[in-house]
Short mmCIF file of C-alpha atoms in Angstrom, two decimals:
data_model
loop_
_atom_site.label_atom_id
_atom_site.label_comp_id
_atom_site.label_asym_id
_atom_site.label_seq_id
_atom_site.Cartn_x
_atom_site.Cartn_y
_atom_site.Cartn_z
CA MET A 238 -9.53 -7.52 -6.05
CA LEU A 239 -11.74 -7.43 -9.24
CA GLN A 240 -14.66 -7.78 -7.55
CA LEU A 241 -13.82 -4.99 -4.32
CA GLN A 242 -12.73 -2.83 -7.84
CA ILE A 243 -16.21 -3.26 -8.92
CA TYR A 244 -18.38 -2.51 -5.98
CA ILE A 245 -16.14 0.72 -5.06
CA TYR A 246 -16.93 1.94 -8.70
CA ILE A 247 -20.42 1.65 -8.76
CA LEU A 248 -20.73 3.12 -5.10
CA CYS A 249 -18.78 6.08 -6.87
CA SER A 250 -21.18 6.95 -9.78
CA VAL A 251 -24.04 6.99 -7.05
CA GLU A 252 -25.10 10.54 -6.25
CA GLU A 253 -25.30 10.10 -2.63
CA ARG A 254 -26.25 13.28 -0.57
CA ASN A 255 -26.52 11.66 3.34
CA MET A 256 -22.60 10.89 3.82
CA ALA A 257 -23.68 8.31 7.27
CA VAL A 258 -25.57 6.02 4.12
CA MET A 259 -23.45 6.28 1.76
CA LEU A 260 -20.16 4.91 4.65
CA ARG A 261 -23.04 2.19 5.53
CA ARG A 262 -23.27 0.80 2.08
CA LEU A 263 -19.74 0.87 1.69
CA ILE A 264 -19.26 -0.94 4.21
CA LYS A 265 -21.05 -3.58 3.92
CA LEU A 266 -20.22 -3.79 0.05
CA VAL A 267 -16.44 -4.24 0.76
CA SER A 268 -16.92 -6.40 3.26
CA PHE A 269 -18.80 -8.59 0.82
CA GLY A 270 -16.11 -7.91 -1.45
CA LEU A 271 -13.22 -9.42 0.67
CA CYS A 272 -14.75 -13.25 0.91
CA PHE A 273 -13.29 -13.20 -2.90
CA LEU A 274 -9.83 -12.05 -2.28
CA PRO A 275 -7.25 -14.76 -2.10
CA LEU A 276 -5.87 -15.61 1.28
CA LYS A 277 -2.36 -14.48 -0.42
CA ALA A 278 -3.66 -10.77 -0.57
CA ARG A 279 -4.66 -10.95 3.06
CA THR A 280 -0.88 -11.25 3.92
CA GLU A 281 0.81 -8.00 1.05
CA THR A 282 1.76 -4.88 2.27
CA THR A 283 -0.53 -2.12 0.00
CA ILE A 284 -0.01 1.20 -1.54
CA ALA A 285 -3.42 3.36 -2.09
CA LEU A 286 -3.05 5.69 -4.67
CA VAL A 287 -5.84 8.15 -4.35
CA ALA A 288 -5.96 9.88 -8.37
CA PRO A 289 -8.54 10.07 -10.58
CA LYS A 290 -9.28 7.57 -13.11
CA ALA A 291 -11.65 9.74 -15.32
CA GLY A 292 -13.02 13.31 -16.46
CA SER A 293 -10.64 16.10 -16.72
CA TYR A 294 -7.71 15.25 -15.08
CA GLN A 295 -7.84 11.21 -16.28
CA GLN A 296 -4.37 12.12 -17.51
CA GLN A 297 -2.43 12.93 -14.53
CA GLY A 298 -4.10 10.69 -12.61
CA LEU A 299 -2.76 7.61 -14.78
CA GLU A 300 0.51 9.08 -15.54
CA LEU A 301 0.47 8.90 -11.60
CA ALA A 302 -0.36 5.26 -11.63
CA LYS A 303 2.25 4.76 -13.89
CA GLY A 304 5.11 6.35 -11.69
CA VAL A 305 3.81 4.43 -8.43
CA GLN A 306 3.55 0.88 -10.43
CA GLN A 307 7.00 0.83 -11.29
CA GLY A 308 8.24 1.95 -7.63
CA ILE A 309 6.30 -1.18 -6.73
CA ASP A 310 7.35 -3.36 -9.47
CA GLU A 311 10.80 -2.41 -8.79
CA ILE A 312 10.47 -2.82 -5.05
CA ASN A 313 9.11 -6.74 -5.78
CA ASN A 314 12.00 -7.53 -8.03
CA ASP A 315 14.18 -7.06 -5.13
CA GLY A 316 12.53 -9.65 -2.61
CA GLY A 317 10.35 -7.13 -1.44
CA LEU A 318 10.46 -4.75 1.12
CA LEU A 319 11.49 -5.59 4.71
CA GLY A 320 10.90 -8.57 3.37
CA GLU A 321 6.64 -8.35 2.20
CA LYS A 322 5.50 -7.69 -1.56
CA ILE A 323 4.02 -4.29 -2.20
CA THR A 324 0.52 -4.22 -4.03
CA LEU A 325 -1.70 -1.56 -5.44
CA LEU A 326 -5.13 -0.39 -4.87
CA THR A 327 -5.97 2.52 -6.79
CA ILE A 328 -9.38 4.58 -6.43
CA ASP A 329 -11.07 7.87 -7.99
CA ASP A 330 -12.32 9.97 -5.68
CA GLN A 331 -13.89 12.20 -8.83
CA CYS A 332 -12.45 15.19 -7.47
CA ASN A 333 -15.48 15.39 -5.28
CA ASP A 334 -16.02 16.36 -1.45
CA SER A 335 -18.26 14.01 -0.83
CA ILE A 336 -16.21 11.24 -2.04
CA ALA A 337 -13.24 12.10 -1.04
CA VAL A 338 -14.16 12.30 2.51
CA SER A 339 -15.59 8.83 2.29
CA THR A 340 -13.14 7.47 0.08
CA ALA A 341 -10.44 8.00 3.23
CA GLN A 342 -13.24 6.73 5.30
CA MET A 343 -13.41 3.34 3.68
CA LEU A 344 -9.83 3.55 3.15
CA THR A 345 -9.47 3.09 7.07
CA ILE A 346 -11.52 -0.07 7.30
CA LEU A 347 -10.11 -2.42 4.60
CA LYS A 348 -7.79 -4.33 6.99
CA GLU A 349 -7.65 -7.38 5.04
CA TYR A 350 -5.86 -5.05 2.75
CA ASN A 351 -3.48 -4.16 5.27
CA ILE A 352 -2.56 -0.54 3.95
CA LYS A 353 0.45 1.32 5.11
CA LEU A 354 0.73 4.44 2.50
CA ILE A 355 -1.44 6.41 1.20
CA ILE A 356 -0.48 8.53 -1.96
CA GLY A 357 -2.65 11.14 -2.50
CA PRO A 358 -5.29 12.57 -3.40
CA TYR A 359 -4.40 14.47 -6.70
CA CYS A 360 -7.24 16.15 -6.09
CA ALA A 361 -7.69 18.58 -2.78
CA ASN A 362 -11.47 18.60 -2.10
CA SER A 363 -11.78 18.22 1.65
CA PHE A 364 -8.34 17.83 2.13
CA ASP A 365 -8.20 18.29 6.12
CA LYS A 366 -10.37 16.08 6.62
CA VAL A 367 -9.28 13.54 4.74
CA ALA A 368 -6.39 14.29 5.90
CA ASP A 369 -7.32 14.26 9.62
CA ILE A 370 -9.21 10.88 9.03
CA TYR A 371 -5.18 8.91 7.68
CA ALA A 372 -4.15 10.38 10.74
CA LYS A 373 -6.23 9.59 13.42
CA ALA A 374 -6.32 5.58 11.65
CA GLN A 375 -2.05 5.71 11.41
CA LEU A 376 -2.56 5.73 7.86
CA PHE A 377 1.23 7.56 6.21
CA GLN A 378 0.22 9.74 3.47
CA ILE A 379 2.16 11.28 1.13
CA ILE A 380 1.11 14.06 -1.42
CA PRO A 381 3.05 13.83 -4.76
CA ILE A 382 2.55 16.81 -6.03
CA THR A 383 3.03 20.34 -5.25
CA VAL A 384 -0.21 21.48 -2.50
CA ASN A 385 -1.71 24.71 -2.42
CA TYR A 386 -1.96 27.56 0.24
CA THR A 387 -4.71 25.83 2.00
CA GLN A 388 -3.19 22.21 1.95
CA ALA A 389 -0.17 23.44 3.66
CA LYS A 390 -1.78 24.81 6.39
CA THR A 391 -3.17 21.31 7.16
CA VAL A 392 -0.66 19.75 9.32
CA LYS A 393 -0.56 15.72 10.57
CA LYS A 394 1.87 14.13 12.58
CA GLY A 395 2.67 11.38 9.42
CA LEU A 396 1.76 13.88 6.03
CA VAL A 397 3.79 14.04 3.85
CA LYS A 398 3.84 17.33 1.14
CA MET A 399 6.83 15.80 -0.96
CA LEU A 400 7.55 18.90 -3.02
CA GLY A 401 6.41 21.38 -1.36
CA TYR A 402 3.76 24.55 -2.23
CA THR A 403 2.11 25.83 -5.42
CA ASN A 404 3.21 29.03 -4.43
CA GLN A 405 6.82 28.70 -5.70
CA GLN A 406 5.70 28.51 -9.28
CA ALA A 407 4.32 31.86 -8.83
CA LYS A 408 7.75 32.82 -7.46
CA ASP A 409 9.39 31.26 -10.57
CA PHE A 410 6.89 32.81 -13.36
CA PHE A 411 7.59 36.35 -11.77
CA ASP A 412 10.83 35.78 -12.08
CA TYR A 413 11.16 34.95 -15.22
CA TYR A 414 8.57 37.79 -16.47
CA ASN A 415 10.87 40.45 -14.34
CA ALA A 416 14.03 39.22 -16.20
CA THR A 417 12.36 38.89 -19.92
CA MET A 418 9.01 41.07 -19.75
CA ALA A 419 9.45 43.40 -17.04
CA GLY A 420 6.87 46.02 -17.76
CA SER A 421 4.62 44.45 -20.40
CA GLN A 422 0.58 43.71 -18.73
CA ILE A 423 -0.62 40.43 -17.93
CA ALA A 424 -4.35 38.78 -17.89
CA LEU A 425 -4.10 35.88 -15.66
CA VAL A 426 -7.67 33.59 -16.28
CA SER A 427 -8.49 31.21 -13.75
CA ASN A 428 -11.89 29.28 -13.29
CA ALA A 429 -14.12 30.65 -10.32
CA SER A 430 -15.18 26.88 -9.58
CA ASP A 431 -11.93 25.60 -9.79
CA GLU A 432 -9.65 25.96 -6.00
CA GLU A 433 -6.21 25.02 -7.40
CA SER A 434 -6.48 28.02 -10.21
CA THR A 435 -7.69 30.45 -7.79
CA GLU A 436 -5.87 29.37 -5.02
CA GLU A 437 -2.37 29.60 -8.28
CA VAL A 438 -4.24 33.46 -8.99
CA ARG A 439 -3.86 34.60 -5.62
CA ALA A 440 -0.26 33.14 -5.04
CA VAL A 441 0.64 34.78 -8.42
CA SER A 442 -1.02 38.41 -7.57
CA GLU A 443 0.81 38.64 -4.21
CA GLU A 444 4.27 37.74 -5.89
CA PHE A 445 3.61 40.86 -8.38
CA ARG A 446 1.80 42.61 -5.16
CA LYS A 447 5.30 42.04 -2.74
CA HIS A 448 7.28 43.65 -5.82
CA GLY A 449 5.41 46.54 -6.30
CA LYS A 450 4.68 45.42 -9.86
CA SER A 451 0.27 44.82 -9.03
CA ILE A 452 -0.73 47.26 -11.49
CA VAL A 453 0.60 45.16 -14.45
CA LEU A 454 -1.88 42.30 -13.93
CA LYS A 455 -5.27 41.92 -14.96
CA SER A 456 -7.41 39.05 -14.01
CA TYR A 457 -10.39 37.13 -15.72
CA THR A 458 -12.53 34.38 -15.37
CA TYR A 459 -14.15 32.13 -17.83
CA ASP A 460 -18.14 33.31 -16.34
CA MET A 461 -17.29 36.69 -16.76
CA THR A 462 -18.21 35.42 -20.86
CA ALA A 463 -20.63 32.96 -19.79
CA LYS A 464 -17.41 29.98 -20.67
CA ASP A 465 -17.47 32.00 -23.71
CA TYR A 466 -13.55 31.76 -24.77
CA ASN A 467 -14.16 33.52 -28.13
CA LYS A 468 -15.20 36.38 -26.28
CA LEU A 469 -13.49 36.09 -23.56
CA ALA A 470 -10.08 36.09 -26.31
CA GLU A 471 -11.45 39.26 -27.38
CA ASN A 472 -11.59 40.86 -24.19
CA ILE A 473 -8.15 40.06 -22.80
CA LEU A 474 -6.89 40.74 -26.61
CA ALA A 475 -8.46 44.06 -26.84
CA ASP A 476 -7.23 45.05 -23.32
CA GLY A 477 -3.69 44.92 -24.06
CA ASN A 478 -2.60 42.30 -22.36
CA ALA A 479 1.07 41.24 -23.73
CA ALA A 480 0.53 37.63 -22.11
CA VAL A 481 -1.32 35.71 -20.59
CA PHE A 482 -0.99 33.05 -17.68
CA ILE A 483 -3.81 30.46 -18.49
CA LEU A 484 -5.19 28.29 -15.39
CA GLY A 485 -8.66 26.19 -14.23
CA THR A 486 -9.07 22.13 -15.72
CA PRO A 487 -7.34 20.85 -18.56
CA LYS A 488 -10.70 21.83 -20.87
CA ASN A 489 -10.42 25.37 -19.89
CA ILE A 490 -6.68 26.02 -20.92
CA ARG A 491 -7.19 24.47 -23.64
CA LYS A 492 -9.81 26.17 -25.56
CA MET A 493 -8.25 29.43 -24.05
CA ALA A 494 -5.28 28.89 -25.65
CA TYR A 495 -6.90 27.60 -29.03
CA ALA A 496 -9.29 31.10 -28.64
CA LEU A 497 -6.01 33.05 -28.11
CA LYS A 498 -3.46 31.62 -30.22
CA ASP A 499 -6.36 31.72 -32.98
CA LYS A 500 -7.16 35.68 -32.79
CA ASP A 501 -3.55 36.44 -32.26
CA GLU A 502 -0.46 33.65 -33.14
CA ASN A 503 1.76 36.31 -31.32
CA ILE A 504 0.38 36.20 -28.20
CA THR A 505 2.39 35.36 -25.47
CA LEU A 506 1.02 32.27 -23.41
CA PHE A 507 2.22 30.61 -20.17
CA VAL A 508 0.31 27.34 -18.84
CA ASN A 509 1.09 24.69 -16.37
CA LYS A 510 2.47 22.08 -18.75
CA TYR A 511 0.85 19.04 -15.95
CA THR A 512 -2.79 20.45 -15.63
CA ALA A 513 -2.78 21.00 -19.67
CA GLY A 514 -2.16 17.46 -20.18
CA GLU A 515 -1.30 15.30 -23.05
CA GLU A 516 -4.29 16.46 -25.03
CA PHE A 517 -3.07 19.95 -25.44
CA PHE A 518 -0.83 19.39 -28.18
CA GLN A 519 -3.83 17.45 -30.12
CA TYR A 520 -6.46 19.76 -28.98
CA MET A 521 -4.41 22.54 -30.30
CA ASP A 522 -4.10 22.04 -33.90
CA GLY A 523 -0.36 23.28 -35.07
CA LEU A 524 -1.50 26.27 -32.56
CA ALA A 525 1.06 25.22 -30.07
CA GLU A 526 3.99 26.53 -31.38
CA GLY A 527 5.72 29.56 -29.09
CA ILE A 528 3.50 28.56 -26.08
CA TYR A 529 5.22 28.58 -22.64
CA PHE A 530 5.00 25.48 -20.41
CA MET A 531 5.77 25.56 -16.45
CA ALA A 532 7.05 22.26 -14.59
CA LEU A 533 8.67 21.32 -12.03
CA ARG A 534 12.35 21.23 -12.52
CA GLY A 535 13.27 17.99 -10.84
CA LYS A 536 16.70 18.97 -9.52
CA ASP A 537 17.75 18.12 -13.48
CA ASP A 538 21.11 19.38 -12.38
CA ASN A 539 21.68 17.49 -8.90
CA PRO A 540 23.69 14.05 -9.45
CA GLU A 541 22.35 11.65 -8.22
CA PHE A 542 18.62 12.63 -9.64
CA ALA A 543 20.19 12.55 -12.89
CA GLU A 544 21.09 9.27 -12.37
CA THR A 545 17.97 8.17 -11.28
CA LEU A 546 16.49 9.21 -14.70
CA VAL A 547 18.76 7.35 -16.46
CA ASN A 548 18.22 4.27 -15.52
CA LEU A 549 14.22 4.86 -15.96
CA ARG A 550 15.07 5.87 -18.64
CA LEU A 551 17.41 2.46 -19.59
CA LYS A 552 14.51 0.65 -18.51
CA GLY A 553 12.02 2.02 -20.88
CA PHE A 554 10.34 3.99 -18.67
CA ASP A 555 8.80 7.61 -19.43
CA THR A 556 9.88 9.89 -16.76
CA GLU A 557 7.22 12.68 -18.66
CA GLY A 558 4.48 14.08 -16.72
CA LEU A 559 3.98 13.31 -13.65
CA SER A 560 4.97 9.90 -13.28
CA LEU A 561 8.07 10.42 -12.20
CA TYR A 562 6.42 11.85 -8.73
CA GLY A 563 4.51 8.58 -8.36
CA TYR A 564 6.78 6.91 -8.95
CA SER A 565 9.42 9.68 -6.37
CA ALA A 566 6.55 8.98 -3.31
CA VAL A 567 6.57 5.43 -3.42
CA ASN A 568 10.87 5.57 -3.33
CA LEU A 569 10.65 7.94 -0.67
CA TRP A 570 8.34 5.71 1.60
CA LYS A 571 10.96 2.66 0.66
CA ASN A 572 13.29 4.78 2.11
CA LEU A 573 11.80 5.88 4.81
CA VAL A 574 10.45 2.76 6.04
CA THR A 575 14.19 1.19 5.55
CA ALA A 576 15.58 3.52 7.96
CA ALA A 577 12.81 2.95 10.37
CA LYS A 578 13.24 -0.59 9.93
CA SER A 579 9.41 -0.81 9.99
CA PHE A 580 6.43 -0.10 8.92
CA ASN A 581 4.84 1.16 12.02
CA TYR A 582 3.18 4.71 11.15
CA ASN A 583 4.88 6.17 14.42
CA LYS A 584 7.86 5.63 13.73
CA VAL A 585 8.03 6.27 9.59
CA SER A 586 6.82 9.40 11.19
CA THR A 587 9.70 10.38 13.15
CA GLN A 588 11.85 9.33 10.51
CA ALA A 589 10.19 11.85 8.01
CA ASN A 590 11.41 14.69 10.81
CA LYS A 591 14.89 13.08 11.16
CA GLY A 592 15.21 13.14 7.37
CA VAL A 593 16.09 10.44 4.93
CA LYS A 594 18.29 10.09 1.68
CA THR A 595 16.46 10.19 -1.66
CA GLU A 596 16.57 10.61 -5.18
CA PHE A 597 16.45 14.02 -4.67
CA GLY A 598 19.35 14.13 -1.84
CA ASN A 599 19.19 14.16 1.70
CA GLN A 600 15.37 15.41 3.21
CA MET A 601 13.67 16.60 5.64
CA PHE A 602 10.19 17.10 6.27
CA HIS A 603 9.18 19.20 8.96
CA ASN A 604 6.01 20.10 9.65
CA GLY A 605 5.74 16.97 6.43
CA ALA A 606 7.10 19.65 3.85
CA PRO A 607 10.47 19.39 2.56
CA ASP A 608 13.00 21.96 3.06
CA THR A 609 12.57 24.31 0.09
CA SER A 610 9.88 23.57 -2.52
CA GLU A 611 10.17 22.23 -5.72
CA SER A 612 11.38 24.96 -8.04
CA TYR A 613 9.95 25.28 -11.55
CA ALA A 614 11.54 25.55 -15.43
CA ILE A 615 9.78 27.03 -17.89
CA PHE A 616 9.75 25.76 -22.05
CA ARG A 617 9.34 27.06 -24.80
CA TYR A 618 7.25 24.59 -27.95
CA GLU A 619 9.29 25.05 -30.80
CA ASN A 620 9.54 22.41 -33.78
CA GLY A 621 7.46 20.16 -31.90
CA GLU A 622 9.84 20.13 -28.75
CA LEU A 623 9.83 21.97 -25.59
CA LYS A 624 12.97 23.75 -24.91
CA LYS A 625 14.23 24.91 -21.72
CA VAL A 626 14.63 29.03 -21.78
CA TYR A 627 14.73 29.44 -17.50
#
């Protein structure tokens, strides 16, 4: 296992533009690395998690991995799944288009690993190509987070978008705005080179347009001031914006929030809790007071889900961040396999369409999407705690 991970890391650290050359080298390295695997590992069923291990989204990747491992540990401690132990293989596709595709191609040839589930990828890079590779190889795929509009259009037999779509965040943001600050001017700040944030800007803009309130929105990108966050903050404040929804990478969000709060402590700021990351609070150095955080609601009013949270906390498992959704992805697959009485790709895919009982309640996945998208709650940071306000 270690030998293979070393080879994967080396390969993914090299800039390769010729995909064919990259894949040929990868096959040779993986084939050689498998020679060092113990025989037992070749008889186990593997879950592959594709998530960041470094870079801007490292924290999110670590949270997902923690949750996935917790789910696997529970399965193994209970005797396995259909009599088989489950192992975890974590791959970092570096949120890079070419590496995302080569990662998917690599996972389809690791026959000795007996991979039955792909969780991820976290980033949307080359999503349609990646999903197509997994579908053709009959590798069941679960996306453990909400997906954007581009990802939503991708429909494959064995692809499940566990939580629904990110435009739900736009809807919940508008509903809160309309209920508490209707008429106020809102700034949307995004990274023009970041697909996730530009998709969310489009979703928010569309939501306001549908309600005839486009006039209150004003969009900004970090490129407008060559990523001079202080200058951009001055422009946003000078334009009379009462509130700012900050999007982009974790680094973008931290720097923009600090620049705005440093110039006006009373400015109302909204950020996505998961994208902002745990480092956000340390970076803000006391300026996080009063900031609003959007986070998946988690069906905390659902008795079944509440029971899951209590059981996890009793085991000492931290349910904050994305770890809960990594855990839920494993549980969803476990329930599908159990109901189908098989790891078979076609049988598990059919079971997803029929529906399955999960800690979120009974769910069906039409074209890989749940009946309803997971909604978002809004929290306000006050006196060192996040307090739910919506």
